[in-house]
């Protein structure tokens, strides 16, 4: 099971869509990255960078959209979305991200 820490209107939507596309078991946790100082501090305990997206995985916490996308596609065996590891197609997809 994954936990996606997100914020509306952010790059976390890409990861959310991918989790749905891959049919992964996950839950959503809204991260407070602006506003209330106490809530921001609580999220920094999860992700010291204080940014979204962050994905809690069985292997640990991942941050940064490109890293999360690559991890999920590799972990769930769907190279058709981003290309095979080490391929020109994957490099081009990563470049666009």
mmCIF file of N, CA and C in Angstrom:
data_model
loop_
_atom_site.group_PDB
_atom_site.id
_atom_site.type_symbol
_atom_site.label_atom_id
_atom_site.label_comp_id
_atom_site.label_asym_id
_atom_site.label_seq_id
_atom_site.Cartn_x
_atom_site.Cartn_y
_atom_site.Cartn_z
ATOM 1 N N UNK A 1 0.864 -1.189 0.000
ATOM 2 C CA UNK A 1 0.000 0.000 0.000
ATOM 3 C C UNK A 1 0.896 1.234 0.000
ATOM 4 N N UNK A 2 0.511 2.188 -0.806
ATOM 5 C CA UNK A 2 1.224 3.457 -0.897
ATOM 6 C C UNK A 2 0.389 4.554 -0.231
ATOM 7 N N UNK A 3 1.075 5.606 0.205
ATOM 8 C CA UNK A 3 0.405 6.818 0.647
ATOM 9 C C UNK A 3 0.971 7.960 -0.176
ATOM 10 N N UNK A 4 0.095 8.642 -0.895
ATOM 11 C CA UNK A 4 0.503 9.789 -1.694
ATOM 12 C C UNK A 4 0.175 11.064 -0.932
ATOM 13 N N UNK A 5 1.198 11.829 -0.626
ATOM 14 C CA UNK A 5 1.024 13.136 -0.004
ATOM 15 C C UNK A 5 0.907 14.139 -1.142
ATOM 16 N N UNK A 6 -0.187 14.875 -1.161
ATOM 17 C CA UNK A 6 -0.502 15.739 -2.287
ATOM 18 C C UNK A 6 -0.942 17.116 -1.804
ATOM 19 N N UNK A 7 -1.020 18.007 -2.765
ATOM 20 C CA UNK A 7 -1.592 19.325 -2.546
ATOM 21 C C UNK A 7 -2.341 19.681 -3.825
ATOM 22 N N UNK A 8 -3.562 20.184 -3.720
ATOM 23 C CA UNK A 8 -4.330 20.518 -4.922
ATOM 24 C C UNK A 8 -3.573 21.495 -5.827
ATOM 25 N N UNK A 9 -3.650 21.244 -7.128
ATOM 26 C CA UNK A 9 -3.034 22.126 -8.112
ATOM 27 C C UNK A 9 -1.529 21.973 -8.241
ATOM 28 N N UNK A 10 -0.989 20.865 -7.768
ATOM 29 C CA UNK A 10 0.461 20.666 -7.819
ATOM 30 C C UNK A 10 0.814 19.496 -8.734
ATOM 31 N N UNK A 11 2.105 19.239 -8.864
ATOM 32 C CA UNK A 11 2.590 18.130 -9.687
ATOM 33 C C UNK A 11 2.176 16.772 -9.127
ATOM 34 N N UNK A 12 1.638 16.743 -7.934
ATOM 35 C CA UNK A 12 1.220 15.471 -7.355
ATOM 36 C C UNK A 12 0.085 14.828 -8.155
ATOM 37 N N UNK A 13 -0.606 15.608 -8.974
ATOM 38 C CA UNK A 13 -1.681 15.056 -9.804
ATOM 39 C C UNK A 13 -1.143 14.011 -10.780
ATOM 40 N N UNK A 14 0.056 14.217 -11.290
ATOM 41 C CA UNK A 14 0.672 13.252 -12.209
ATOM 42 C C UNK A 14 0.812 11.900 -11.525
ATOM 43 N N UNK A 15 1.311 11.913 -10.309
ATOM 44 C CA UNK A 15 1.507 10.664 -9.567
ATOM 45 C C UNK A 15 0.163 10.028 -9.217
ATOM 46 N N UNK A 16 -0.797 10.846 -8.848
ATOM 47 C CA UNK A 16 -2.142 10.339 -8.531
ATOM 48 C C UNK A 16 -2.728 9.609 -9.744
ATOM 49 N N UNK A 17 -2.649 10.237 -10.909
ATOM 50 C CA UNK A 17 -3.166 9.615 -12.137
ATOM 51 C C UNK A 17 -2.437 8.308 -12.438
ATOM 52 N N UNK A 18 -1.128 8.294 -12.254
ATOM 53 C CA UNK A 18 -0.356 7.082 -12.523
ATOM 54 C C UNK A 18 -0.740 5.955 -11.566
ATOM 55 N N UNK A 19 -0.905 6.265 -10.297
ATOM 56 C CA UNK A 19 -1.336 5.242 -9.344
ATOM 57 C C UNK A 19 -2.671 4.631 -9.762
ATOM 58 N N UNK A 20 -3.574 5.474 -10.232
ATOM 59 C CA UNK A 20 -4.869 4.983 -10.725
ATOM 60 C C UNK A 20 -4.666 4.116 -11.974
ATOM 61 N N UNK A 21 -3.863 4.604 -12.909
ATOM 62 C CA UNK A 21 -3.610 3.885 -14.168
ATOM 63 C C UNK A 21 -3.000 2.506 -13.914
ATOM 64 N N UNK A 22 -2.099 2.430 -12.961
ATOM 65 C CA UNK A 22 -1.443 1.161 -12.635
ATOM 66 C C UNK A 22 -2.272 0.286 -11.701
ATOM 67 N N UNK A 23 -3.410 0.816 -11.260
ATOM 68 C CA UNK A 23 -4.314 0.108 -10.349
ATOM 69 C C UNK A 23 -3.616 -0.285 -9.038
ATOM 70 N N UNK A 24 -2.832 0.637 -8.516
ATOM 71 C CA UNK A 24 -2.121 0.407 -7.255
ATOM 72 C C UNK A 24 -3.061 0.653 -6.082
ATOM 73 N N UNK A 25 -2.790 -0.042 -5.001
ATOM 74 C CA UNK A 25 -3.516 0.175 -3.756
ATOM 75 C C UNK A 25 -2.849 1.355 -3.053
ATOM 76 N N UNK A 26 -3.590 2.454 -2.878
ATOM 77 C CA UNK A 26 -3.003 3.633 -2.251
ATOM 78 C C UNK A 26 -4.059 4.445 -1.531
ATOM 79 N N UNK A 27 -3.567 5.300 -0.639
ATOM 80 C CA UNK A 27 -4.457 6.258 0.005
ATOM 81 C C UNK A 27 -3.859 7.642 -0.189
ATOM 82 N N UNK A 28 -4.710 8.638 -0.094
ATOM 83 C CA UNK A 28 -4.304 10.026 -0.264
ATOM 84 C C UNK A 28 -4.221 10.714 1.083
ATOM 85 N N UNK A 29 -3.219 11.547 1.232
ATOM 86 C CA UNK A 29 -3.043 12.334 2.442
ATOM 87 C C UNK A 29 -2.704 13.762 2.001
ATOM 88 N N UNK A 30 -3.605 14.687 2.303
ATOM 89 C CA UNK A 30 -3.371 16.076 1.906
ATOM 90 C C UNK A 30 -2.246 16.675 2.751
ATOM 91 N N UNK A 31 -1.256 17.234 2.092
ATOM 92 C CA UNK A 31 -0.116 17.850 2.765
ATOM 93 C C UNK A 31 -0.334 19.355 2.833
ATOM 94 N N UNK A 32 -0.113 19.919 3.988
ATOM 95 C CA UNK A 32 -0.203 21.370 4.139
ATOM 96 C C UNK A 32 1.190 21.938 3.895
ATOM 97 N N UNK A 33 1.346 22.648 2.777
ATOM 98 C CA UNK A 33 2.650 23.204 2.429
ATOM 99 C C UNK A 33 2.655 24.729 2.497
ATOM 100 N N UNK A 34 1.496 25.334 2.648
ATOM 101 C CA UNK A 34 1.357 26.782 2.812
ATOM 102 C C UNK A 34 0.419 27.034 3.986
ATOM 103 N N UNK A 35 0.469 28.228 4.514
ATOM 104 C CA UNK A 35 -0.498 28.590 5.552
ATOM 105 C C UNK A 35 -0.062 28.209 6.945
ATOM 106 N N UNK A 36 -0.902 27.435 7.610
ATOM 107 C CA UNK A 36 -0.745 27.095 9.025
ATOM 108 C C UNK A 36 0.639 26.516 9.344
ATOM 109 N N UNK A 37 1.380 27.220 10.197
ATOM 110 C CA UNK A 37 2.747 26.826 10.539
ATOM 111 C C UNK A 37 2.806 25.463 11.227
ATOM 112 N N UNK A 38 1.845 25.182 12.096
ATOM 113 C CA UNK A 38 1.838 23.901 12.807
ATOM 114 C C UNK A 38 1.627 22.742 11.830
ATOM 115 N N UNK A 39 0.708 22.906 10.883
ATOM 116 C CA UNK A 39 0.445 21.861 9.894
ATOM 117 C C UNK A 39 1.637 21.683 8.955
ATOM 118 N N UNK A 40 2.274 22.787 8.581
ATOM 119 C CA UNK A 40 3.469 22.700 7.731
ATOM 120 C C UNK A 40 4.573 21.930 8.449
ATOM 121 N N UNK A 41 4.749 22.228 9.727
ATOM 122 C CA UNK A 41 5.774 21.541 10.519
ATOM 123 C C UNK A 41 5.477 20.047 10.621
ATOM 124 N N UNK A 42 4.213 19.703 10.762
ATOM 125 C CA UNK A 42 3.825 18.286 10.834
ATOM 126 C C UNK A 42 4.166 17.573 9.525
ATOM 127 N N UNK A 43 3.920 18.236 8.400
ATOM 128 C CA UNK A 43 4.252 17.602 7.114
ATOM 129 C C UNK A 43 5.766 17.489 6.936
ATOM 130 N N UNK A 44 6.523 18.464 7.430
ATOM 131 C CA UNK A 44 7.989 18.394 7.313
ATOM 132 C C UNK A 44 8.558 17.205 8.089
ATOM 133 N N UNK A 45 7.812 16.683 9.034
ATOM 134 C CA UNK A 45 8.254 15.467 9.719
ATOM 135 C C UNK A 45 8.141 14.271 8.788
ATOM 136 N N UNK A 46 7.198 14.319 7.869
ATOM 137 C CA UNK A 46 7.057 13.269 6.859
ATOM 138 C C UNK A 46 8.092 13.486 5.761
ATOM 139 N N UNK A 47 8.131 14.713 5.231
ATOM 140 C CA UNK A 47 9.039 15.062 4.138
ATOM 141 C C UNK A 47 9.790 16.338 4.498
ATOM 142 N N UNK A 48 11.031 16.218 4.917
ATOM 143 C CA UNK A 48 11.798 17.394 5.324
ATOM 144 C C UNK A 48 11.912 18.472 4.244
ATOM 145 N N UNK A 49 11.754 18.103 2.979
ATOM 146 C CA UNK A 49 11.799 19.093 1.895
ATOM 147 C C UNK A 49 10.575 20.007 1.941
ATOM 148 N N UNK A 50 9.485 19.494 2.510
ATOM 149 C CA UNK A 50 8.258 20.281 2.608
ATOM 150 C C UNK A 50 7.546 20.481 1.297
ATOM 151 N N UNK A 51 7.856 19.650 0.291
ATOM 152 C CA UNK A 51 7.243 19.778 -1.028
ATOM 153 C C UNK A 51 6.403 18.540 -1.341
ATOM 154 N N UNK A 52 5.554 18.669 -2.333
ATOM 155 C CA UNK A 52 4.800 17.533 -2.837
ATOM 156 C C UNK A 52 5.160 17.355 -4.312
ATOM 157 N N UNK A 53 5.008 16.158 -4.836
ATOM 158 C CA UNK A 53 4.484 14.967 -4.174
ATOM 159 C C UNK A 53 5.548 14.274 -3.325
ATOM 160 N N UNK A 54 5.043 13.478 -2.420
ATOM 161 C CA UNK A 54 5.862 12.532 -1.665
ATOM 162 C C UNK A 54 5.061 11.237 -1.643
ATOM 163 N N UNK A 55 5.747 10.145 -1.812
ATOM 164 C CA UNK A 55 5.076 8.845 -1.836
ATOM 165 C C UNK A 55 5.719 7.938 -0.799
ATOM 166 N N UNK A 56 4.918 7.531 0.187
ATOM 167 C CA UNK A 56 5.369 6.545 1.160
ATOM 168 C C UNK A 56 5.187 5.176 0.526
ATOM 169 N N UNK A 57 6.279 4.421 0.437
ATOM 170 C CA UNK A 57 6.265 3.102 -0.182
ATOM 171 C C UNK A 57 6.729 2.075 0.852
ATOM 172 N N UNK A 58 6.559 0.802 0.570
ATOM 173 C CA UNK A 58 7.103 -0.209 1.474
ATOM 174 C C UNK A 58 8.630 -0.109 1.606
ATOM 175 N N UNK A 59 9.280 0.518 0.611
ATOM 176 C CA UNK A 59 10.738 0.663 0.619
ATOM 177 C C UNK A 59 11.208 1.942 1.304
ATOM 178 N N UNK A 60 10.285 2.871 1.592
ATOM 179 C CA UNK A 60 10.644 4.148 2.190
ATOM 180 C C UNK A 60 9.930 5.289 1.491
ATOM 181 N N UNK A 61 10.308 6.513 1.823
ATOM 182 C CA UNK A 61 9.678 7.699 1.252
ATOM 183 C C UNK A 61 10.423 8.144 0.008
ATOM 184 N N UNK A 62 9.670 8.412 -1.051
ATOM 185 C CA UNK A 62 10.228 8.961 -2.293
ATOM 186 C C UNK A 62 9.650 10.350 -2.513
ATOM 187 N N UNK A 63 10.487 11.245 -2.988
ATOM 188 C CA UNK A 63 10.022 12.583 -3.342
ATOM 189 C C UNK A 63 10.443 12.861 -4.777
ATOM 190 N N UNK A 64 9.908 13.906 -5.335
ATOM 191 C CA UNK A 64 10.175 14.359 -6.702
ATOM 192 C C UNK A 64 9.411 13.485 -7.701
ATOM 193 N N UNK A 65 8.627 14.150 -8.494
ATOM 194 C CA UNK A 65 7.700 13.508 -9.429
ATOM 195 C C UNK A 65 8.385 12.501 -10.359
ATOM 196 N N UNK A 66 9.483 12.894 -10.977
ATOM 197 C CA UNK A 66 10.159 12.016 -11.943
ATOM 198 C C UNK A 66 10.627 10.730 -11.266
ATOM 199 N N UNK A 67 11.212 10.839 -10.092
ATOM 200 C CA UNK A 67 11.683 9.655 -9.380
ATOM 201 C C UNK A 67 10.522 8.729 -9.023
ATOM 202 N N UNK A 68 9.412 9.315 -8.605
ATOM 203 C CA UNK A 68 8.243 8.518 -8.223
ATOM 204 C C UNK A 68 7.657 7.810 -9.436
ATOM 205 N N UNK A 69 7.522 8.521 -10.540
ATOM 206 C CA UNK A 69 6.978 7.925 -11.771
ATOM 207 C C UNK A 69 7.845 6.758 -12.227
ATOM 208 N N UNK A 70 9.146 6.966 -12.251
ATOM 209 C CA UNK A 70 10.054 5.901 -12.689
ATOM 210 C C UNK A 70 9.976 4.697 -11.756
ATOM 211 N N UNK A 71 9.967 4.935 -10.460
ATOM 212 C CA UNK A 71 9.873 3.855 -9.476
ATOM 213 C C UNK A 71 8.595 3.041 -9.690
ATOM 214 N N UNK A 72 7.451 3.728 -9.797
ATOM 215 C CA UNK A 72 6.171 3.017 -9.929
ATOM 216 C C UNK A 72 6.102 2.209 -11.216
ATOM 217 N N UNK A 73 6.538 2.800 -12.312
ATOM 218 C CA UNK A 73 6.489 2.066 -13.582
ATOM 219 C C UNK A 73 7.418 0.861 -13.564
ATOM 220 N N UNK A 74 8.601 1.007 -12.992
ATOM 221 C CA UNK A 74 9.520 -0.128 -12.891
ATOM 222 C C UNK A 74 8.984 -1.186 -11.939
ATOM 223 N N UNK A 75 8.460 -0.754 -10.812
ATOM 224 C CA UNK A 75 7.975 -1.683 -9.780
ATOM 225 C C UNK A 75 6.769 -2.488 -10.260
ATOM 226 N N UNK A 76 5.924 -1.844 -11.059
ATOM 227 C CA UNK A 76 4.695 -2.505 -11.496
ATOM 228 C C UNK A 76 4.762 -2.986 -12.937
ATOM 229 N N UNK A 77 5.974 -3.001 -13.494
ATOM 230 C CA UNK A 77 6.228 -3.652 -14.776
ATOM 231 C C UNK A 77 5.545 -3.063 -15.986
ATOM 232 N N UNK A 78 5.281 -1.777 -15.988
ATOM 233 C CA UNK A 78 4.621 -1.190 -17.146
ATOM 234 C C UNK A 78 5.548 -0.192 -17.836
ATOM 235 N N UNK A 79 6.426 -0.725 -18.683
ATOM 236 C CA UNK A 79 7.356 0.149 -19.382
ATOM 237 C C UNK A 79 6.696 0.826 -20.589
ATOM 238 N N UNK A 80 5.469 0.421 -20.927
ATOM 239 C CA UNK A 80 4.810 1.053 -22.077
ATOM 240 C C UNK A 80 4.486 2.512 -21.803
ATOM 241 N N UNK A 81 4.341 2.879 -20.537
ATOM 242 C CA UNK A 81 4.012 4.263 -20.203
ATOM 243 C C UNK A 81 5.209 5.193 -20.339
ATOM 244 N N UNK A 82 6.400 4.720 -19.980
ATOM 245 C CA UNK A 82 7.569 5.610 -20.021
ATOM 246 C C UNK A 82 8.748 5.024 -20.790
ATOM 247 N N UNK A 83 8.628 3.840 -21.329
ATOM 248 C CA UNK A 83 9.730 3.211 -22.062
ATOM 249 C C UNK A 83 10.567 2.325 -21.157
ATOM 250 N N UNK A 84 11.329 1.452 -21.772
ATOM 251 C CA UNK A 84 12.170 0.515 -21.021
ATOM 252 C C UNK A 84 13.349 1.238 -20.378
ATOM 253 N N UNK A 85 13.810 0.703 -19.251
ATOM 254 C CA UNK A 85 14.964 1.261 -18.556
ATOM 255 C C UNK A 85 16.139 1.366 -19.516
ATOM 256 N N UNK A 86 16.771 2.516 -19.540
ATOM 257 C CA UNK A 86 17.939 2.725 -20.388
ATOM 258 C C UNK A 86 17.631 3.023 -21.843
ATOM 259 N N UNK A 87 16.355 3.112 -22.206
ATOM 260 C CA UNK A 87 16.005 3.337 -23.610
ATOM 261 C C UNK A 87 15.939 4.826 -23.947
ATOM 262 N N UNK A 88 16.061 5.113 -25.237
ATOM 263 C CA UNK A 88 15.922 6.489 -25.722
ATOM 264 C C UNK A 88 14.522 7.014 -25.409
ATOM 265 N N UNK A 89 13.499 6.173 -25.552
ATOM 266 C CA UNK A 89 12.135 6.577 -25.276
ATOM 267 C C UNK A 89 11.976 7.044 -23.829
ATOM 268 N N UNK A 90 12.570 6.281 -22.893
ATOM 269 C CA UNK A 90 12.468 6.678 -21.495
ATOM 270 C C UNK A 90 13.193 7.998 -21.261
ATOM 271 N N UNK A 91 14.339 8.152 -21.833
ATOM 272 C CA UNK A 91 15.087 9.400 -21.658
ATOM 273 C C UNK A 91 14.266 10.588 -22.152
ATOM 274 N N UNK A 92 13.572 10.419 -23.258
ATOM 275 C CA UNK A 92 12.753 11.508 -23.806
ATOM 276 C C UNK A 92 11.568 11.813 -22.891
ATOM 277 N N UNK A 93 10.951 10.784 -22.330
ATOM 278 C CA UNK A 93 9.846 11.000 -21.393
ATOM 279 C C UNK A 93 10.354 11.730 -20.157
ATOM 280 N N UNK A 94 11.476 11.285 -19.608
ATOM 281 C CA UNK A 94 12.050 11.933 -18.423
ATOM 282 C C UNK A 94 12.415 13.398 -18.741
ATOM 283 N N UNK A 95 12.887 13.633 -19.932
ATOM 284 C CA UNK A 95 13.236 14.997 -20.358
ATOM 285 C C UNK A 95 12.006 15.892 -20.345
ATOM 286 N N UNK A 96 10.882 15.380 -20.815
ATOM 287 C CA UNK A 96 9.652 16.169 -20.850
ATOM 288 C C UNK A 96 9.108 16.424 -19.448
ATOM 289 N N UNK A 97 9.380 15.518 -18.516
ATOM 290 C CA UNK A 97 8.895 15.718 -17.145
ATOM 291 C C UNK A 97 9.719 16.769 -16.448
#
